[in-house]
Amino acid sequence: MFAASLDISKAFDCVNHFKLFSVLCTAGIPIDVINLLCNWYSKLFAMVRWNGAYSNAFTICSGVRQGSTLSINQSINQSVFVSALINIFINVYITNLKEAGLGYWVRQMFINCLLYADDVILLSPSISGLQEVHDICYKTSCSVSLQFNVAK
């Protein structure tokens, strides 16, 4: 078995809102929910405070809200918070890798990657297959405007 570990760089902070809503639509999320999210996320503004002075307000166009009841899913057995929106957004990696058909069958379950939050472990029976799944992840990252952290 060959494996490679990847880390999506600042995944929670860098999710492009337009691409998020497109992925949610493709995933079959009801349009009313997507419209609600669009409305909610279109009203995100921030200011910078420096030495007691405030900047003008500016729009936040990327990232998912962490810590709100909509954005998090708490595991019953663990106090680990994982963004539900990020999970749906990151699922595009799983979908694209599954379509490639490279990986292992274990008891009627196809496995070629493991994902947890912004970490990805790619699995392949050959080094050339590992390169192929890596290339698929790279292309997927380009399509959703995320980058892998090459320093880790």
JSON list of C-alpha atoms in Angstrom, two decimals:
[
{"chain": "A", "resi": 1, "resn": "MET", "atom": "CA", "xyz": [0.00, 0.00, 0.00]},
{"chain": "A", "resi": 2, "resn": "PHE", "atom": "CA", "xyz": [1.22, 3.47, -0.87]},
{"chain": "A", "resi": 3, "resn": "ALA", "atom": "CA", "xyz": [-0.02, 6.51, 1.02]},
{"chain": "A", "resi": 4, "resn": "ALA", "atom": "CA", "xyz": [0.42, 10.28, 0.89]},
{"chain": "A", "resi": 5, "resn": "SER", "atom": "CA", "xyz": [-0.71, 12.81, 3.45]},
{"chain": "A", "resi": 6, "resn": "LEU", "atom": "CA", "xyz": [-2.00, 16.21, 2.35]},
{"chain": "A", "resi": 7, "resn": "ASP", "atom": "CA", "xyz": [-3.13, 19.23, 4.35]},
{"chain": "A", "resi": 8, "resn": "ILE", "atom": "CA", "xyz": [-5.51, 21.74, 2.81]},
{"chain": "A", "resi": 9, "resn": "SER", "atom": "CA", "xyz": [-4.07, 25.12, 3.71]},
{"chain": "A", "resi": 10, "resn": "LYS", "atom": "CA", "xyz": [-6.43, 27.23, 5.85]},
{"chain": "A", "resi": 11, "resn": "ALA", "atom": "CA", "xyz": [-9.46, 25.38, 4.48]},
{"chain": "A", "resi": 12, "resn": "PHE", "atom": "CA", "xyz": [-11.90, 26.92, 6.96]},
{"chain": "A", "resi": 13, "resn": "ASP", "atom": "CA", "xyz": [-10.67, 30.44, 6.17]},
{"chain": "A", "resi": 14, "resn": "CYS", "atom": "CA", "xyz": [-10.27, 30.19, 2.40]},
{"chain": "A", "resi": 15, "resn": "VAL", "atom": "CA", "xyz": [-13.54, 28.69, 1.17]},
{"chain": "A", "resi": 16, "resn": "ASN", "atom": "CA", "xyz": [-14.83, 30.91, -1.62]},
{"chain": "A", "resi": 17, "resn": "HIS", "atom": "CA", "xyz": [-18.50, 31.63, -0.88]},
{"chain": "A", "resi": 18, "resn": "PHE", "atom": "CA", "xyz": [-19.64, 31.43, -4.51]},
{"chain": "A", "resi": 19, "resn": "LYS", "atom": "CA", "xyz": [-17.93, 28.05, -4.95]},
{"chain": "A", "resi": 20, "resn": "LEU", "atom": "CA", "xyz": [-19.36, 26.87, -1.63]},
{"chain": "A", "resi": 21, "resn": "PHE", "atom": "CA", "xyz": [-22.91, 27.67, -2.75]},
{"chain": "A", "resi": 22, "resn": "SER", "atom": "CA", "xyz": [-22.28, 25.99, -6.13]},
{"chain": "A", "resi": 23, "resn": "VAL", "atom": "CA", "xyz": [-21.04, 22.82, -4.40]},
{"chain": "A", "resi": 24, "resn": "LEU", "atom": "CA", "xyz": [-24.02, 22.87, -2.02]},
{"chain": "A", "resi": 25, "resn": "CYS", "atom": "CA", "xyz": [-26.37, 23.13, -5.01]},
{"chain": "A", "resi": 26, "resn": "THR", "atom": "CA", "xyz": [-24.63, 20.22, -6.77]},
{"chain": "A", "resi": 27, "resn": "ALA", "atom": "CA", "xyz": [-24.82, 18.20, -3.52]},
{"chain": "A", "resi": 28, "resn": "GLY", "atom": "CA", "xyz": [-28.61, 18.50, -3.58]},
{"chain": "A", "resi": 29, "resn": "ILE", "atom": "CA", "xyz": [-29.02, 20.88, -0.66]},
{"chain": "A", "resi": 30, "resn": "PRO", "atom": "CA", "xyz": [-32.50, 22.49, -0.91]},
{"chain": "A", "resi": 31, "resn": "ILE", "atom": "CA", "xyz": [-32.44, 25.86, -2.68]},
{"chain": "A", "resi": 32, "resn": "ASP", "atom": "CA", "xyz": [-34.20, 27.54, 0.25]},
{"chain": "A", "resi": 33, "resn": "VAL", "atom": "CA", "xyz": [-31.32, 26.55, 2.53]},
{"chain": "A", "resi": 34, "resn": "ILE", "atom": "CA", "xyz": [-28.77, 27.79, -0.02]},
{"chain": "A", "resi": 35, "resn": "ASN", "atom": "CA", "xyz": [-30.65, 31.09, -0.36]},
{"chain": "A", "resi": 36, "resn": "LEU", "atom": "CA", "xyz": [-30.65, 31.45, 3.42]},
{"chain": "A", "resi": 37, "resn": "LEU", "atom": "CA", "xyz": [-26.89, 30.83, 3.51]},
{"chain": "A", "resi": 38, "resn": "CYS", "atom": "CA", "xyz": [-26.32, 33.27, 0.64]},
{"chain": "A", "resi": 39, "resn": "ASN", "atom": "CA", "xyz": [-28.25, 35.91, 2.52]},
{"chain": "A", "resi": 40, "resn": "TRP", "atom": "CA", "xyz": [-26.42, 35.19, 5.77]},
{"chain": "A", "resi": 41, "resn": "TYR", "atom": "CA", "xyz": [-22.96, 35.12, 4.21]},
{"chain": "A", "resi": 42, "resn": "SER", "atom": "CA", "xyz": [-23.61, 38.26, 2.12]},
{"chain": "A", "resi": 43, "resn": "LYS", "atom": "CA", "xyz": [-23.91, 40.21, 5.36]},
{"chain": "A", "resi": 44, "resn": "LEU", "atom": "CA", "xyz": [-20.49, 39.35, 6.76]},
{"chain": "A", "resi": 45, "resn": "PHE", "atom": "CA", "xyz": [-18.45, 42.47, 7.37]},
{"chain": "A", "resi": 46, "resn": "ALA", "atom": "CA", "xyz": [-15.35, 43.21, 9.42]},
{"chain": "A", "resi": 47, "resn": "MET", "atom": "CA", "xyz": [-13.31, 46.17, 10.60]},
{"chain": "A", "resi": 48, "resn": "VAL", "atom": "CA", "xyz": [-9.70, 46.45, 11.70]},
{"chain": "A", "resi": 49, "resn": "ARG", "atom": "CA", "xyz": [-8.85, 48.14, 14.97]},
{"chain": "A", "resi": 50, "resn": "TRP", "atom": "CA", "xyz": [-5.37, 49.59, 15.22]},
{"chain": "A", "resi": 51, "resn": "ASN", "atom": "CA", "xyz": [-4.24, 51.73, 18.16]},
{"chain": "A", "resi": 52, "resn": "GLY", "atom": "CA", "xyz": [-7.85, 52.51, 19.06]},
{"chain": "A", "resi": 53, "resn": "ALA", "atom": "CA", "xyz": [-8.80, 53.60, 15.52]},
{"chain": "A", "resi": 54, "resn": "TYR", "atom": "CA", "xyz": [-11.19, 51.59, 13.31]},
{"chain": "A", "resi": 55, "resn": "SER", "atom": "CA", "xyz": [-10.95, 51.05, 9.55]},
{"chain": "A", "resi": 56, "resn": "ASN", "atom": "CA", "xyz": [-13.90, 51.23, 7.20]},
{"chain": "A", "resi": 57, "resn": "ALA", "atom": "CA", "xyz": [-16.05, 48.10, 7.12]},
{"chain": "A", "resi": 58, "resn": "PHE", "atom": "CA", "xyz": [-15.21, 45.58, 4.39]},
{"chain": "A", "resi": 59, "resn": "THR", "atom": "CA", "xyz": [-17.02, 42.52, 3.06]},
{"chain": "A", "resi": 60, "resn": "ILE", "atom": "CA", "xyz": [-15.79, 39.03, 3.92]},
{"chain": "A", "resi": 61, "resn": "CYS", "atom": "CA", "xyz": [-15.98, 36.89, 0.77]},
{"chain": "A", "resi": 62, "resn": "SER", "atom": "CA", "xyz": [-14.35, 33.67, 1.92]},
{"chain": "A", "resi": 63, "resn": "GLY", "atom": "CA", "xyz": [-14.30, 31.28, 4.84]},
{"chain": "A", "resi": 64, "resn": "VAL", "atom": "CA", "xyz": [-16.97, 29.41, 6.74]},
{"chain": "A", "resi": 65, "resn": "ARG", "atom": "CA", "xyz": [-18.29, 30.64, 10.04]},
{"chain": "A", "resi": 66, "resn": "GLN", "atom": "CA", "xyz": [-16.86, 28.54, 12.84]},
{"chain": "A", "resi": 67, "resn": "GLY", "atom": "CA", "xyz": [-18.53, 28.21, 16.19]},
{"chain": "A", "resi": 68, "resn": "SER", "atom": "CA", "xyz": [-22.11, 28.87, 15.09]},
{"chain": "A", "resi": 69, "resn": "THR", "atom": "CA", "xyz": [-24.74, 26.16, 15.39]},
{"chain": "A", "resi": 70, "resn": "LEU", "atom": "CA", "xyz": [-25.13, 25.97, 11.61]},
{"chain": "A", "resi": 71, "resn": "SER", "atom": "CA", "xyz": [-21.43, 25.61, 10.90]},
{"chain": "A", "resi": 72, "resn": "ILE", "atom": "CA", "xyz": [-20.54, 22.98, 13.48]},
{"chain": "A", "resi": 73, "resn": "ASN", "atom": "CA", "xyz": [-21.37, 19.40, 14.19]},
{"chain": "A", "resi": 74, "resn": "GLN", "atom": "CA", "xyz": [-20.40, 18.13, 17.65]},
{"chain": "A", "resi": 75, "resn": "SER", "atom": "CA", "xyz": [-19.53, 14.47, 18.00]},
{"chain": "A", "resi": 76, "resn": "ILE", "atom": "CA", "xyz": [-21.33, 12.81, 20.91]},
{"chain": "A", "resi": 77, "resn": "ASN", "atom": "CA", "xyz": [-18.20, 10.91, 21.97]},
{"chain": "A", "resi": 78, "resn": "GLN", "atom": "CA", "xyz": [-15.70, 13.71, 21.43]},
{"chain": "A", "resi": 79, "resn": "SER", "atom": "CA", "xyz": [-15.57, 17.42, 21.97]},
{"chain": "A", "resi": 80, "resn": "VAL", "atom": "CA", "xyz": [-14.28, 17.92, 18.43]},
{"chain": "A", "resi": 81, "resn": "PHE", "atom": "CA", "xyz": [-16.00, 20.49, 16.24]},
{"chain": "A", "resi": 82, "resn": "VAL", "atom": "CA", "xyz": [-16.03, 19.98, 12.51]},
{"chain": "A", "resi": 83, "resn": "SER", "atom": "CA", "xyz": [-17.71, 22.38, 10.13]},
{"chain": "A", "resi": 84, "resn": "ALA", "atom": "CA", "xyz": [-20.71, 20.77, 8.42]},
{"chain": "A", "resi": 85, "resn": "LEU", "atom": "CA", "xyz": [-20.36, 23.17, 5.50]},
{"chain": "A", "resi": 86, "resn": "ILE", "atom": "CA", "xyz": [-16.69, 22.29, 5.08]},
{"chain": "A", "resi": 87, "resn": "ASN", "atom": "CA", "xyz": [-17.59, 18.59, 5.08]},
{"chain": "A", "resi": 88, "resn": "ILE", "atom": "CA", "xyz": [-19.99, 19.07, 2.18]},
{"chain": "A", "resi": 89, "resn": "PHE", "atom": "CA", "xyz": [-17.48, 21.30, 0.39]},
{"chain": "A", "resi": 90, "resn": "ILE", "atom": "CA", "xyz": [-14.59, 18.85, 0.87]},
{"chain": "A", "resi": 91, "resn": "ASN", "atom": "CA", "xyz": [-16.76, 15.95, -0.32]},
{"chain": "A", "resi": 92, "resn": "VAL", "atom": "CA", "xyz": [-15.94, 17.03, -3.90]},
{"chain": "A", "resi": 93, "resn": "TYR", "atom": "CA", "xyz": [-12.50, 15.44, -3.34]},
{"chain": "A", "resi": 94, "resn": "ILE", "atom": "CA", "xyz": [-14.09, 12.12, -2.39]},
{"chain": "A", "resi": 95, "resn": "THR", "atom": "CA", "xyz": [-16.45, 12.26, -5.38]},
{"chain": "A", "resi": 96, "resn": "ASN", "atom": "CA", "xyz": [-13.65, 12.99, -7.86]},
{"chain": "A", "resi": 97, "resn": "LEU", "atom": "CA", "xyz": [-11.37, 10.31, -6.39]},
{"chain": "A", "resi": 98, "resn": "LYS", "atom": "CA", "xyz": [-14.14, 7.71, -6.39]},
{"chain": "A", "resi": 99, "resn": "GLU", "atom": "CA", "xyz": [-14.82, 8.35, -10.08]},
{"chain": "A", "resi": 100, "resn": "ALA", "atom": "CA", "xyz": [-11.17, 7.51, -10.83]},
{"chain": "A", "resi": 101, "resn": "GLY", "atom": "CA", "xyz": [-11.64, 3.98, -9.45]},
{"chain": "A", "resi": 102, "resn": "LEU", "atom": "CA", "xyz": [-8.12, 3.86, -7.99]},
{"chain": "A", "resi": 103, "resn": "GLY", "atom": "CA", "xyz": [-7.88, 2.34, -4.53]},
{"chain": "A", "resi": 104, "resn": "TYR", "atom": "CA", "xyz": [-8.86, -0.71, -2.51]},
{"chain": "A", "resi": 105, "resn": "TRP", "atom": "CA", "xyz": [-12.00, -2.76, -1.98]},
{"chain": "A", "resi": 106, "resn": "VAL", "atom": "CA", "xyz": [-12.46, -3.80, 1.64]},
{"chain": "A", "resi": 107, "resn": "ARG", "atom": "CA", "xyz": [-15.66, -5.81, 2.33]},
{"chain": "A", "resi": 108, "resn": "GLN", "atom": "CA", "xyz": [-17.70, -4.15, -0.43]},
{"chain": "A", "resi": 109, "resn": "MET", "atom": "CA", "xyz": [-16.36, -0.71, 0.54]},
{"chain": "A", "resi": 110, "resn": "PHE", "atom": "CA", "xyz": [-14.12, 1.21, -1.85]},
{"chain": "A", "resi": 111, "resn": "ILE", "atom": "CA", "xyz": [-11.34, 3.16, -0.11]},
{"chain": "A", "resi": 112, "resn": "ASN", "atom": "CA", "xyz": [-8.83, 5.46, -1.75]},
{"chain": "A", "resi": 113, "resn": "CYS", "atom": "CA", "xyz": [-8.70, 8.37, 0.70]},
{"chain": "A", "resi": 114, "resn": "LEU", "atom": "CA", "xyz": [-9.34, 9.30, 4.30]},
{"chain": "A", "resi": 115, "resn": "LEU", "atom": "CA", "xyz": [-10.43, 12.82, 5.17]},
{"chain": "A", "resi": 116, "resn": "TYR", "atom": "CA", "xyz": [-10.73, 14.56, 8.50]},
{"chain": "A", "resi": 117, "resn": "ALA", "atom": "CA", "xyz": [-11.44, 18.30, 8.51]},
{"chain": "A", "resi": 118, "resn": "ASP", "atom": "CA", "xyz": [-8.69, 19.69, 6.25]},
{"chain": "A", "resi": 119, "resn": "ASP", "atom": "CA", "xyz": [-6.40, 16.64, 6.24]},
{"chain": "A", "resi": 120, "resn": "VAL", "atom": "CA", "xyz": [-6.37, 14.12, 3.38]},
{"chain": "A", "resi": 121, "resn": "ILE", "atom": "CA", "xyz": [-4.64, 10.74, 3.25]},
{"chain": "A", "resi": 122, "resn": "LEU", "atom": "CA", "xyz": [-4.46, 9.23, -0.21]},
{"chain": "A", "resi": 123, "resn": "LEU", "atom": "CA", "xyz": [-4.20, 5.44, -0.60]},
{"chain": "A", "resi": 124, "resn": "SER", "atom": "CA", "xyz": [-3.20, 3.42, -3.65]},
{"chain": "A", "resi": 125, "resn": "PRO", "atom": "CA", "xyz": [-1.96, -0.08, -4.47]},
{"chain": "A", "resi": 126, "resn": "SER", "atom": "CA", "xyz": [0.75, 1.37, -6.75]},
{"chain": "A", "resi": 127, "resn": "ILE", "atom": "CA", "xyz": [3.02, 4.39, -6.84]},
{"chain": "A", "resi": 128, "resn": "SER", "atom": "CA", "xyz": [1.66, 5.37, -10.26]},
{"chain": "A", "resi": 129, "resn": "GLY", "atom": "CA", "xyz": [-1.89, 5.15, -8.88]},
{"chain": "A", "resi": 130, "resn": "LEU", "atom": "CA", "xyz": [-0.85, 7.34, -5.96]},
{"chain": "A", "resi": 131, "resn": "GLN", "atom": "CA", "xyz": [0.44, 9.91, -8.42]},
{"chain": "A", "resi": 132, "resn": "GLU", "atom": "CA", "xyz": [-2.88, 9.76, -10.29]},
{"chain": "A", "resi": 133, "resn": "VAL", "atom": "CA", "xyz": [-4.96, 10.35, -7.15]},
{"chain": "A", "resi": 134, "resn": "HIS", "atom": "CA", "xyz": [-2.59, 13.14, -6.15]},
{"chain": "A", "resi": 135, "resn": "ASP", "atom": "CA", "xyz": [-3.11, 14.77, -9.56]},
{"chain": "A", "resi": 136, "resn": "ILE", "atom": "CA", "xyz": [-6.89, 14.46, -9.13]},
{"chain": "A", "resi": 137, "resn": "CYS", "atom": "CA", "xyz": [-6.66, 16.19, -5.75]},
{"chain": "A", "resi": 138, "resn": "TYR", "atom": "CA", "xyz": [-4.55, 18.96, -7.27]},
{"chain": "A", "resi": 139, "resn": "LYS", "atom": "CA", "xyz": [-7.09, 19.54, -10.07]},
{"chain": "A", "resi": 140, "resn": "THR", "atom": "CA", "xyz": [-9.94, 19.46, -7.56]},
{"chain": "A", "resi": 141, "resn": "SER", "atom": "CA", "xyz": [-8.14, 22.02, -5.39]},
{"chain": "A", "resi": 142, "resn": "CYS", "atom": "CA", "xyz": [-7.75, 24.31, -8.38]},
{"chain": "A", "resi": 143, "resn": "SER", "atom": "CA", "xyz": [-11.45, 23.98, -9.22]},
{"chain": "A", "resi": 144, "resn": "VAL", "atom": "CA", "xyz": [-12.56, 24.93, -5.69]},
{"chain": "A", "resi": 145, "resn": "SER", "atom": "CA", "xyz": [-9.81, 27.53, -5.12]},
{"chain": "A", "resi": 146, "resn": "LEU", "atom": "CA", "xyz": [-8.06, 25.77, -2.24]},
{"chain": "A", "resi": 147, "resn": "GLN", "atom": "CA", "xyz": [-4.37, 25.00, -1.87]},
{"chain": "A", "resi": 148, "resn": "PHE", "atom": "CA", "xyz": [-2.39, 22.29, -0.16]},
{"chain": "A", "resi": 149, "resn": "ASN", "atom": "CA", "xyz": [0.14, 23.27, 2.50]},
{"chain": "A", "resi": 150, "resn": "VAL", "atom": "CA", "xyz": [3.46, 22.11, 1.06]},
{"chain": "A", "resi": 151, "resn": "ALA", "atom": "CA", "xyz": [5.35, 23.00, 4.26]},
{"chain": "A", "resi": 152, "resn": "LYS", "atom": "CA", "xyz": [3.72, 20.20, 6.27]}
]
